[in-house]
Amino acid sequence: MLAVICVYLAGCASSGRASRNAGESGSITALGTWDGRGIDPSAPMFAGDGGSGIHLAVLAPETHGIVPAFLPLHIQGLLNNIFNRYSNIGLIDRQNLDRIIFEQDLAAGGRFSDQDFITIGNLTNTQYFLFGTIQNIAWGRYSLQLSITEAATGVIRASFMAEGSFAQFQGRADIINSAALALLTQMGVELTEPGRQSLMAGNSQIARAQAEMARGIAAMRAGDELQALFNMTQAAAFDPTNLEVLTQLNTLSADISGGTISQMILNDILARDRWLEVFRETALFFNENPPFELIFDPALFQVGEPNFARRTATLGMRMSVDASYAGFNALNALVEGLEETGRRDAWGFAGWPLMNITPRDRSAIVFNGNRSFRFRVDVELINEYGRTIGRDRVTFNTEQIGFNSGDASLTPPGSVEETAIFRNINIDDLTPTLTILIAAVNGVSTGDLGMRIDAGDLEAREMARIAEFQRQQQEQAGIAEERRIQLTQEWQRQQQERQQEAQRRHEQEQARIDAERQRQQQEAQRRQEEQARIAAERQQQQHERQQRAAARQRERDALRYVFFIGYNHVYDMPVGFTLGLLSWYGAFNFGFSGRGDGEINRFEWLIGYSIPLSIHFRVPIGIGFNHRMAFDDSGVSSGDVDGFGEDEFSIEAGLKFVLGVRGEGLFISATYRIRRLNLFGANGNALALGVGFIGR
């Protein structure tokens, strides 16, 4: 009667009212259908070429203010993941990008320069850069600005700006999803309607994996390998397909299993104390985050026959709890690292991690010493109208973890499968699409759990297990000759692999040496260019100083003159002239008697200095004598007529204006002459006006 099949997994997303309810609780949901109807799982995420031919490097945003160290890396990783899933844009691998930035010593001051972008673009063949900033505004709110810039021209092709709470950058990462949609659209990538809905719905499992990986990278950069191992373990649990996470986790596991925790500690007691701290941190982490994952198959199936009288049916769903191999591998890496010290027994740590140590310390025991676990999973079935049409609680009891005191590793338990039963569902309540809601595990909302919960095809997994078992049986049933041939071939293959590995390592080392030489050459060239730039700047500065000195000298020369000559006029001595050399001058004026015989009866001379104010203005100041002669009717000097003495002391001061350029040419002057030290007297004082020529 009923044929219920799984069609689509949307992480934390669902359809209709059920998606809002599920999102509010933070629980895990998936979409299922019955009777062969619902959403097509193979629907493409984008139309057209999806940006094929575009090469993009996604850089971590710069931070302003107090921003968690992992947040820029989280944004970078999630944008990479989204662009990879929802477009055909070619992305530069983050690990390769980080290696180039490190080797080229880029962004040394925490900021990328224009030259840094050019260098990255040349080394990675990148056309565009996705870059931006994240700023702590206040009260736990952050502002995010992103842009995609063309490397060759610096033209911004796409941009996005928004602000939100810290929670909006985590969970389903709503702000980052919105940013990705806006940037993809502006870059010409056209999402299909299912693609757009899927992107905006978000995927909490992938988002949490990216957040944990970002925290792990931040911990590695801070030198905390143990915390990085925990973070990468969580990331691998939430997204076991992420190659970057697996690579980082393998590297950390290899380093720790190689004994790097103890390599930095010389004292035996200090080494034991450090390992004891590691045990406590590990126990705290794994007690809160058991290394297990819950997989449920949204391909619902009918259980038994429907009740035609009551119009009800019972549906079932397969579920399984599996060990998270990322988590157990992390534990085994620590055990192997402890073995590498050669002091495990001497320190009393033979029973760690599941058994007590000597002296006893319960806080150091992982899983509180438990070998098996019980998980009670609450499941709900919701139709398109948001109505819960079925509930069940499924209990899983895992197998035992294999471990004895002194063992070098733990053996994870096998998979446990159970079936959720949704009984007596009213057939009229069934809709083409049903939402499967994993509400809680052991009473804790799945949104708050540190374990992976995801949808999957359990039937395909079971078939894969059966095929593996049959393969092992066939191998065991093989004849000794076949086994010998297999071993010989395996030995030959291993030998070939060793040779290939040795060749690969040699090539890698040679490539590293060549890259180092190239980097050194580039660095030397950069230093030469920098030195040339500094020398050019110094030469330019010296040239500018010389030009300024020459200008000042020209100005000083312009304020001086070799000679000047001119005519000056005083009302009582109309005939006069001025002669000058450098800035010194002599002024001479003559007066005549009123009898018309041309007899000189007044004579005045002054010696002075012309103070230059500028090229065009000077202040003449002079001092001298005024000699006056008076005659009676016989023409003989009487020596005193009308109260004037024969000789008087004279001083003058005034202003001279040069009409020519560079301080030479025609000039006019006006000075005021004071006689008998009578500053404003009516008798004797006079205004002298002059005109003449200044030359060199």
XYZ file of C-alpha atoms in Angstrom:
696
model
C 0.000 0.000 0.000
C 2.524 2.613 1.146
C 5.926 3.081 -0.450
C 7.979 5.511 1.605
C 11.371 6.572 0.280
C 14.090 9.080 1.241
C 14.652 11.874 -1.220
C 16.699 14.718 0.291
C 18.861 15.628 3.254
C 18.957 19.341 4.150
C 20.980 19.447 7.365
C 18.993 21.612 9.771
C 16.487 22.569 7.076
C 13.026 21.162 6.480
C 9.888 22.299 4.729
C 6.772 24.209 5.746
C 6.040 25.017 9.380
C 8.074 22.076 10.544
C 11.302 23.728 9.457
C 10.646 26.752 11.638
C 9.821 24.667 14.659
C 12.856 22.503 14.140
C 15.118 25.484 13.620
C 13.955 27.082 16.833
C 14.781 23.988 18.866
C 18.175 23.561 17.234
C 17.333 19.887 16.508
C 18.388 17.823 13.505
C 15.867 17.203 10.726
C 15.736 15.572 7.296
C 13.087 15.390 4.588
C 11.452 12.158 3.555
C 8.559 11.204 1.255
C 6.049 8.472 0.873
C 4.260 7.107 -2.175
C 7.173 8.168 -4.372
C 6.474 11.921 -4.162
C 8.574 14.804 -2.877
C 11.741 16.737 -3.654
C 14.137 15.393 -6.266
C 17.501 14.645 -4.561
C 19.374 14.947 -7.848
C 18.149 18.483 -8.590
C 21.089 20.695 -9.700
C 22.146 23.505 -7.383
C 22.894 26.004 -10.185
C 22.036 26.693 -13.780
C 24.425 27.269 -16.677
C 28.169 26.854 -16.268
C 28.081 27.979 -12.612
C 31.011 30.364 -13.003
C 33.289 27.858 -14.725
C 36.558 29.500 -15.711
C 36.657 31.811 -12.684
C 39.603 31.264 -10.337
C 39.042 32.632 -6.839
C 41.143 32.820 -3.672
C 39.149 33.228 -0.446
C 41.154 35.014 2.253
C 40.261 35.228 5.923
C 38.717 38.643 6.740
C 40.808 41.165 8.640
C 39.653 41.888 12.182
C 38.924 45.218 13.831
C 38.372 45.331 17.555
C 38.093 42.298 19.806
C 37.087 39.359 17.561
C 37.448 35.637 18.464
C 40.558 34.253 16.798
C 38.663 31.442 15.074
C 35.879 33.582 13.552
C 37.743 34.887 10.445
C 38.955 31.339 9.711
C 35.405 30.038 10.190
C 34.060 32.568 7.678
C 36.840 31.715 5.217
C 36.253 27.971 5.484
C 32.458 28.150 5.203
C 32.634 30.454 2.168
C 35.037 28.001 0.519
C 32.657 25.137 1.274
C 29.580 26.980 -0.049
C 31.284 28.190 -3.246
C 32.508 24.648 -3.879
C 29.029 23.120 -3.411
C 26.941 25.733 -5.213
C 29.106 26.751 -8.194
C 31.786 25.636 -10.636
C 34.169 28.395 -9.565
C 37.747 27.176 -9.230
C 38.937 27.704 -5.640
C 42.490 27.910 -4.352
C 43.057 25.306 -1.648
C 43.332 27.026 1.755
C 46.330 24.981 2.906
C 48.185 25.815 -0.311
C 47.166 29.467 0.070
C 48.395 29.570 3.683
C 51.689 27.974 2.623
C 52.252 30.633 -0.044
C 51.399 33.437 2.383
C 53.854 31.991 4.925
C 56.671 31.324 2.465
C 56.357 34.731 0.802
C 56.114 36.469 4.195
C 52.918 38.241 3.153
C 50.632 40.235 5.452
C 53.418 40.416 8.027
C 51.723 43.357 9.744
C 48.332 41.669 9.805
C 47.141 43.494 6.669
C 47.437 42.575 2.972
C 48.943 45.207 0.676
C 48.237 45.645 -3.038
C 51.614 44.039 -3.770
C 50.640 41.024 -1.614
C 47.562 40.453 -3.783
C 49.654 40.687 -6.949
C 52.147 38.149 -5.543
C 49.413 35.684 -4.550
C 47.701 36.115 -7.912
C 50.906 35.392 -9.821
C 51.787 32.309 -7.748
C 48.299 30.771 -7.793
C 47.022 31.942 -11.189
C 44.132 33.623 -9.363
C 41.826 36.053 -11.167
C 39.818 37.242 -8.170
C 40.198 37.657 -4.413
C 37.403 37.391 -1.868
C 38.459 39.541 1.040
C 36.940 41.754 3.697
C 36.783 42.786 7.331
C 34.882 41.762 10.440
C 34.502 44.294 13.228
C 33.240 44.051 16.782
C 30.643 46.829 16.959
C 29.396 46.486 20.539
C 27.337 44.264 22.811
C 28.254 41.041 21.021
C 27.376 42.317 17.525
C 29.690 42.156 14.547
C 29.841 43.941 11.203
C 30.897 41.882 8.165
C 32.086 43.437 4.894
C 33.135 41.259 1.955
C 34.121 42.010 -1.623
C 35.411 40.142 -4.663
C 38.124 42.135 -6.450
C 39.712 41.506 -9.817
C 43.435 40.977 -9.254
C 44.634 42.606 -12.478
C 42.608 45.836 -12.295
C 41.548 46.210 -8.665
C 37.909 46.558 -9.796
C 35.362 45.287 -7.251
C 33.063 42.764 -8.968
C 30.872 41.867 -5.992
C 30.332 43.107 -2.466
C 28.287 42.368 0.645
C 27.809 44.132 3.976
C 25.715 43.158 6.995
C 25.830 43.036 10.754
C 24.449 40.599 13.276
C 24.907 38.799 16.546
C 27.619 36.238 17.245
C 24.997 33.474 17.059
C 24.173 34.432 13.446
C 27.741 33.574 12.455
C 27.394 30.118 14.031
C 24.650 27.463 14.001
C 23.357 27.557 10.433
C 25.537 30.651 9.804
C 22.679 32.723 8.356
C 24.809 35.813 7.665
C 27.513 33.811 5.881
C 24.875 31.998 3.783
C 23.345 35.359 2.792
C 26.788 36.718 1.924
C 27.563 33.687 -0.266
C 24.232 33.970 -2.108
C 24.754 37.698 -2.777
C 28.352 37.260 -3.959
C 27.540 34.274 -6.190
C 24.680 36.187 -7.798
C 26.839 39.245 -8.482
C 29.525 37.004 -10.017
C 26.968 35.684 -12.493
C 26.263 32.312 -10.864
C 22.539 31.554 -11.161
C 21.269 29.182 -8.482
C 18.264 27.000 -9.118
C 15.318 27.324 -6.751
C 16.264 24.097 -4.889
C 19.842 25.349 -4.723
C 18.811 28.719 -3.344
C 16.508 27.121 -0.763
C 19.216 24.653 0.257
C 21.842 27.388 0.613
C 19.640 29.715 2.678
C 18.425 26.817 4.856
C 22.029 26.127 5.834
C 23.622 22.941 7.098
C 24.387 22.977 10.811
C 26.596 19.867 10.625
C 28.908 21.413 8.031
C 28.816 24.801 9.779
C 29.792 23.217 13.104
C 32.541 21.235 11.365
C 33.930 24.440 9.849
C 33.735 26.238 13.213
C 35.612 23.446 15.003
C 38.224 23.299 12.239
C 38.712 27.080 12.517
C 39.171 26.743 16.287
C 41.678 23.964 15.661
C 43.716 26.046 13.206
C 43.711 28.952 15.680
C 44.896 26.589 18.437
C 47.671 25.224 16.195
C 48.875 28.751 15.440
C 48.874 29.431 19.182
C 51.014 26.313 19.752
C 48.313 24.300 21.595
C 48.448 20.956 19.759
C 46.216 19.143 22.237
C 43.345 21.631 21.934
C 43.807 21.579 18.164
C 43.501 17.767 18.230
C 40.199 17.997 20.141
C 38.821 20.613 17.744
C 39.847 18.690 14.622
C 38.346 15.524 16.118
C 34.990 17.296 16.492
C 35.270 18.726 12.991
C 35.904 15.270 11.505
C 32.968 13.872 13.478
C 30.573 16.496 12.077
C 31.912 16.294 8.498
C 33.956 13.120 7.860
C 34.219 13.976 4.123
C 36.223 17.172 4.663
C 39.699 16.418 3.295
C 41.285 19.480 4.906
C 40.072 18.374 8.344
C 41.299 14.824 7.813
C 44.713 16.063 6.654
C 45.088 18.347 9.666
C 43.903 15.585 12.012
C 46.339 13.058 10.561
C 49.204 15.552 10.925
C 48.308 16.310 14.537
C 47.870 12.615 15.364
C 51.244 11.802 13.821
C 52.961 14.615 15.730
C 51.406 13.702 19.069
C 51.891 9.956 18.624
C 55.535 10.770 17.864
C 55.936 12.157 21.374
C 56.034 15.894 20.643
C 54.301 16.680 23.952
C 57.324 15.361 25.861
C 60.025 16.546 23.483
C 59.794 20.061 24.885
C 60.106 18.853 28.503
C 63.459 17.765 29.882
C 62.631 17.012 33.496
C 61.026 13.609 34.123
C 58.714 14.871 36.873
C 57.593 17.836 34.796
C 56.972 15.502 31.848
C 54.748 13.240 33.979
C 52.836 16.256 35.344
C 52.272 17.553 31.816
C 50.919 14.196 30.664
C 48.621 14.127 33.690
C 47.234 17.526 32.620
C 46.713 16.077 29.133
C 44.793 13.123 30.614
C 42.465 15.432 32.545
C 41.800 17.653 29.546
C 41.197 14.611 27.355
C 38.817 13.025 29.872
C 36.865 16.277 30.214
C 36.560 16.606 26.444
C 35.505 13.030 25.642
C 33.180 12.749 28.655
C 31.259 15.711 27.223
C 31.644 14.574 23.586
C 31.505 10.751 23.314
C 33.037 9.667 19.985
C 29.878 8.246 18.464
C 27.613 9.293 15.598
C 23.931 8.697 15.002
C 22.858 7.867 11.450
C 19.193 7.620 10.485
C 17.767 6.509 7.156
C 14.897 8.812 6.063
C 13.702 6.117 3.654
C 10.599 5.298 5.712
C 8.948 1.923 5.241
C 5.605 0.417 6.136
C 5.432 -1.973 9.109
C 2.740 -4.639 8.846
C -0.651 -4.134 7.215
C -2.673 -0.912 7.494
C -5.847 -0.832 9.599
C -8.503 -0.231 6.959
C -11.247 0.307 9.490
C -9.421 3.021 11.397
C -7.547 4.278 8.317
C -4.183 4.054 10.105
C -0.771 2.664 9.253
C 2.527 2.110 11.023
C 5.812 3.414 9.556
C 9.361 2.455 10.467
C 12.773 4.084 10.107
C 16.157 2.411 10.425
C 18.728 4.025 12.716
C 22.249 3.131 13.816
C 24.864 4.309 16.289
C 28.449 3.973 15.039
C 31.801 4.749 16.607
C 33.392 7.954 15.362
C 36.744 6.803 14.050
C 38.069 10.369 14.175
C 37.494 10.436 17.938
C 39.009 7.014 18.612
C 41.956 7.801 16.341
C 42.612 10.937 18.405
C 42.559 8.874 21.606
C 44.858 6.273 20.083
C 47.253 9.014 18.961
C 47.581 10.128 22.581
C 48.122 6.542 23.749
C 50.798 6.034 21.081
C 52.446 9.311 22.109
C 52.475 8.106 25.699
C 54.069 4.826 24.590
C 56.682 6.793 22.656
C 57.974 8.319 25.908
C 59.065 4.886 27.144
C 57.909 5.911 30.637
C 54.282 4.736 30.622
C 54.744 1.928 33.139
C 57.249 3.827 35.278
C 54.845 6.772 35.610
C 51.922 4.461 36.550
C 49.931 5.222 33.385
C 49.580 1.668 31.993
C 45.791 1.655 32.508
C 45.079 4.971 30.808
C 42.698 5.972 29.210
C 39.860 3.674 30.443
C 41.396 2.361 33.666
C 42.736 4.109 36.728
C 46.284 5.315 37.026
C 48.734 5.287 39.923
C 48.227 7.209 42.127
C 44.481 7.111 41.522
C 42.914 10.126 39.788
C 39.282 9.748 38.669
C 39.410 13.065 36.771
C 41.921 11.538 34.345
C 39.784 8.522 33.323
C 38.105 8.818 29.913
C 34.383 7.963 29.681
C 34.468 7.646 33.499
C 35.816 4.149 32.860
C 32.716 2.984 30.934
C 33.237 0.456 28.147
C 29.752 0.722 26.626
C 27.137 3.461 26.243
C 23.374 3.860 26.165
C 21.723 6.430 23.902
C 17.983 7.222 24.142
C 16.927 9.001 20.950
C 13.609 10.896 20.701
C 12.260 10.961 17.123
C 9.224 12.773 15.711
C 7.467 12.610 12.353
C 5.939 15.886 11.120
C 3.774 16.457 8.037
C 3.796 19.465 5.719
C 1.265 21.296 7.906
C 3.587 21.232 10.904
C 1.529 18.572 12.711
C 3.378 15.849 14.632
C 1.839 12.600 13.409
C 4.168 10.122 15.109
C 6.719 9.800 17.951
C 9.083 7.172 19.252
C 12.004 6.775 21.657
C 14.708 4.422 20.450
C 17.314 3.016 22.861
C 20.771 1.972 21.685
C 23.201 -0.092 23.794
C 26.641 -0.091 22.218
C 29.102 -2.939 22.218
C 32.155 -2.946 24.487
C 35.243 -0.878 23.734
C 38.234 -3.191 23.473
C 41.042 -2.230 25.868
C 43.269 -3.812 28.505
C 45.921 -2.296 30.734
C 49.114 -1.718 28.772
C 47.424 -1.887 25.343
C 48.824 0.562 22.772
C 45.391 1.343 21.319
C 41.625 1.084 21.840
C 39.339 -0.989 19.616
C 36.128 0.914 18.754
C 32.820 -0.946 19.235
C 30.844 -2.108 16.248
C 27.730 -0.536 14.784
C 24.340 -0.994 16.537
C 21.104 -0.734 14.555
C 17.551 -0.187 15.795
C 14.240 0.764 14.244
C 12.026 3.711 15.131
C 8.351 2.785 14.967
C 5.671 5.427 14.303
C 2.470 3.632 15.224
C -1.130 4.163 14.105
C -0.585 7.162 11.850
C -3.794 8.495 10.360
C -3.473 8.049 6.607
C -5.246 11.377 6.046
C -2.404 13.119 7.939
C 0.245 11.830 5.547
C 1.603 14.408 3.097
C 3.986 13.906 0.150
C 6.892 15.284 2.168
C 7.430 14.376 5.818
C 9.957 15.906 8.188
C 11.915 13.527 10.394
C 12.949 15.372 13.552
C 15.693 14.042 15.846
C 14.509 15.992 18.903
C 16.899 14.878 21.647
C 19.496 12.330 22.703
C 19.512 11.314 26.379
C 17.234 14.263 27.061
C 19.609 16.831 25.502
C 18.543 18.822 22.448
C 20.489 17.614 19.423
C 21.448 21.192 18.640
C 23.513 21.228 21.849
C 25.190 17.837 21.397
C 28.809 17.415 20.458
C 28.151 14.362 18.299
C 27.402 13.986 14.620
C 23.793 13.238 13.700
C 23.149 12.795 10.006
C 20.970 11.024 7.479
C 22.278 8.152 5.389
C 21.367 5.057 3.425
C 21.678 2.295 6.020
C 20.700 -0.392 3.560
C 23.611 0.543 1.310
C 25.887 0.589 4.357
C 24.694 -2.880 5.360
C 25.257 -4.210 1.840
C 28.771 -2.763 1.927
C 29.404 -4.555 5.243
C 28.098 -7.857 3.828
C 30.269 -7.462 0.741
C 33.287 -6.805 2.948
C 32.507 -9.869 5.071
C 32.155 -12.056 1.967
C 35.421 -10.734 0.609
C 37.158 -11.634 3.854
C 35.607 -15.119 3.779
C 36.828 -15.649 0.223
C 40.294 -14.554 1.183
C 40.346 -16.968 4.135
C 39.097 -19.817 1.902
C 41.865 -19.241 -0.658
C 44.559 -21.885 -1.129
C 48.060 -21.409 0.274
C 49.542 -20.825 -3.181
C 47.153 -18.010 -3.881
C 48.001 -16.563 -0.485
C 51.682 -16.857 -1.273
C 51.161 -15.151 -4.625
C 49.175 -12.438 -2.930
C 51.888 -11.932 -0.350
C 54.534 -11.809 -3.069
C 52.533 -9.315 -5.057
C 51.921 -7.301 -1.908
C 55.633 -7.307 -1.135
C 56.423 -6.207 -4.678
C 53.760 -3.540 -4.473
C 55.153 -2.318 -1.175
C 58.651 -2.257 -2.612
C 57.383 -0.276 -5.570
C 55.495 2.055 -3.272
C 58.613 2.547 -1.151
C 60.603 3.379 -4.248
C 57.889 5.703 -5.460
C 57.662 7.251 -2.016
C 61.417 7.740 -1.912
C 61.303 9.272 -5.385
C 58.362 11.442 -4.403
C 60.130 12.628 -1.266
C 63.252 13.354 -3.286
C 61.207 15.342 -5.797
C 59.385 17.146 -3.027
C 62.657 17.988 -1.308
C 64.137 19.168 -4.584
C 61.007 21.207 -5.273
C 61.208 22.659 -1.784
C 64.869 23.552 -2.307
C 64.054 25.115 -5.688
C 61.157 27.013 -4.167
C 63.392 28.201 -1.325
C 66.004 29.346 -3.802
C 63.354 31.125 -5.825
C 62.014 32.726 -2.670
C 65.515 33.843 -1.677
C 66.089 35.241 -5.155
C 62.789 37.061 -5.005
C 63.661 38.347 -1.559
C 67.073 39.541 -2.782
C 65.438 41.203 -5.771
C 62.883 42.804 -3.483
C 65.670 44.096 -1.227
C 67.547 45.461 -4.248
C 64.403 47.177 -5.471
C 63.837 48.573 -1.993
C 67.412 49.833 -1.813
C 67.086 51.383 -5.268
C 63.841 53.043 -4.225
C 65.461 54.416 -1.060
C 68.468 55.678 -3.072
C 66.143 57.324 -5.587
C 64.182 58.935 -2.788
C 67.388 60.214 -1.194
C 68.602 61.567 -4.546
C 65.244 63.225 -5.093
C 65.367 64.757 -1.608
C 68.936 66.013 -2.200
C 67.882 67.513 -5.536
C 64.938 69.231 -3.870
C 67.231 70.613 -1.142
C 69.597 71.945 -3.792
C 66.718 73.556 -5.644
C 65.465 75.189 -2.458
C 68.985 76.431 -1.631
C 69.378 77.849 -5.129
C 66.000 79.555 -4.846
C 66.975 81.073 -1.512
C 70.293 82.234 -2.977
C 68.508 83.810 -5.940
C 66.185 85.539 -3.543
C 69.143 86.843 -1.508
C 70.864 87.986 -4.683
C 67.677 89.731 -5.764
C 67.633 91.685 -2.503
C 71.082 93.111 -3.253
C 72.191 95.463 -6.020
C 75.481 96.758 -7.268
C 74.579 100.421 -7.802
C 71.706 102.803 -8.178
C 71.377 106.405 -9.341
C 68.413 108.739 -9.199
C 66.943 112.113 -8.793
C 65.409 113.330 -5.532
C 63.376 116.388 -4.815
C 62.785 118.441 -1.640
C 60.484 121.460 -1.688
C 63.206 123.850 -0.445
C 66.035 122.171 -2.375
C 64.570 121.013 -5.706
C 67.866 119.962 -7.250
C 69.259 116.730 -5.943
C 70.570 113.310 -6.803
C 71.216 109.957 -5.153
C 74.125 107.622 -5.709
C 74.354 104.133 -4.237
C 76.686 101.130 -4.115
C 75.446 97.765 -2.766
C 72.887 98.882 -0.132
C 74.710 102.074 0.882
C 73.706 105.381 -0.660
C 74.452 109.124 -0.580
C 71.769 111.778 -1.145
C 72.659 115.393 -2.144
C 70.253 118.352 -2.532
C 70.864 122.030 -3.450
C 68.756 125.181 -2.930
C 69.122 128.579 -4.705
C 68.555 132.125 -3.606
C 65.462 133.922 -4.671
C 67.308 136.745 -6.404
C 67.569 134.891 -9.650
C 71.335 134.942 -9.828
C 71.712 131.146 -9.463
C 73.535 131.484 -6.205
C 73.390 128.340 -4.009
C 72.139 129.242 -0.585
C 71.233 125.745 0.715
C 73.081 122.449 0.581
C 72.131 119.107 2.268
C 73.813 115.718 2.198
C 72.997 112.387 3.837
C 74.709 109.000 4.010
C 72.400 106.020 4.561
C 71.633 102.325 4.199
C 68.703 100.821 2.243
C 67.259 97.871 4.224
C 65.753 95.226 1.865
C 62.308 93.937 2.890
C 61.623 92.004 -0.295
C 62.478 92.102 -3.956
C 60.285 95.178 -4.471
C 60.376 97.014 -1.143
C 63.275 98.612 0.775
C 63.507 100.972 3.731
C 66.167 103.739 3.298
C 67.497 105.260 6.525
C 70.052 108.105 6.345
C 71.862 110.667 8.470
C 73.669 113.896 7.476
C 73.794 117.699 7.621
C 71.802 120.604 6.173
C 73.954 123.695 5.535
C 72.024 126.931 4.981
C 73.496 130.292 3.939
C 71.691 133.667 4.228
C 72.779 136.905 2.461
C 72.179 140.639 3.236
C 71.715 143.307 0.563
C 75.449 143.465 -0.061
C 75.667 139.743 -0.761
C 77.731 138.991 2.334
C 76.718 136.108 4.533
C 75.327 137.297 7.820
C 75.427 133.870 9.366
C 71.884 133.969 10.792
C 68.732 134.998 9.024
C 65.103 134.210 10.016
C 66.255 132.027 12.911
C 68.107 129.450 10.746
C 71.597 128.436 11.738
C 74.251 127.748 9.190
C 74.478 123.976 9.933
C 71.723 121.587 11.058
C 71.668 117.882 11.865
C 69.390 115.873 9.472
C 67.977 112.294 9.495
C 65.591 110.605 7.096
C 63.557 107.383 6.779
C 61.076 106.207 4.201
C 60.108 103.567 1.660
C 61.517 102.685 -1.749
C 59.520 100.667 -4.310
C 61.307 98.858 -7.162
C 59.197 98.461 -10.265
C 61.488 96.021 -12.098
C 61.794 92.248 -11.744
C 64.406 90.486 -9.613
C 65.059 93.703 -7.677
C 66.447 95.837 -10.534
C 65.016 98.499 -12.787
C 63.088 101.720 -12.156
C 62.390 102.780 -8.581
C 60.463 105.508 -6.768
C 61.053 106.576 -3.195
C 59.628 108.786 -0.489
C 61.450 109.734 2.718
C 60.738 112.110 5.503
C 63.659 114.365 6.585
C 63.834 115.710 10.112
C 66.048 118.721 10.790
C 67.076 120.215 14.106
C 65.483 117.072 15.690
C 62.095 118.698 15.271
C 59.942 115.660 14.473
C 56.816 117.453 13.284
C 57.912 121.084 13.280
C 56.582 123.549 10.725
C 59.998 124.918 9.874
C 62.793 122.857 8.400
C 61.309 119.295 8.060
C 60.566 118.168 4.530
C 59.305 115.242 2.349
C 61.850 114.032 -0.198
C 60.608 112.305 -3.352
C 62.886 110.432 -5.705
C 63.004 108.422 -8.869
C 65.878 106.502 -10.433
C 67.331 103.228 -11.636
C 68.771 100.204 -9.819
C 71.193 98.014 -11.691
C 73.720 95.286 -11.092
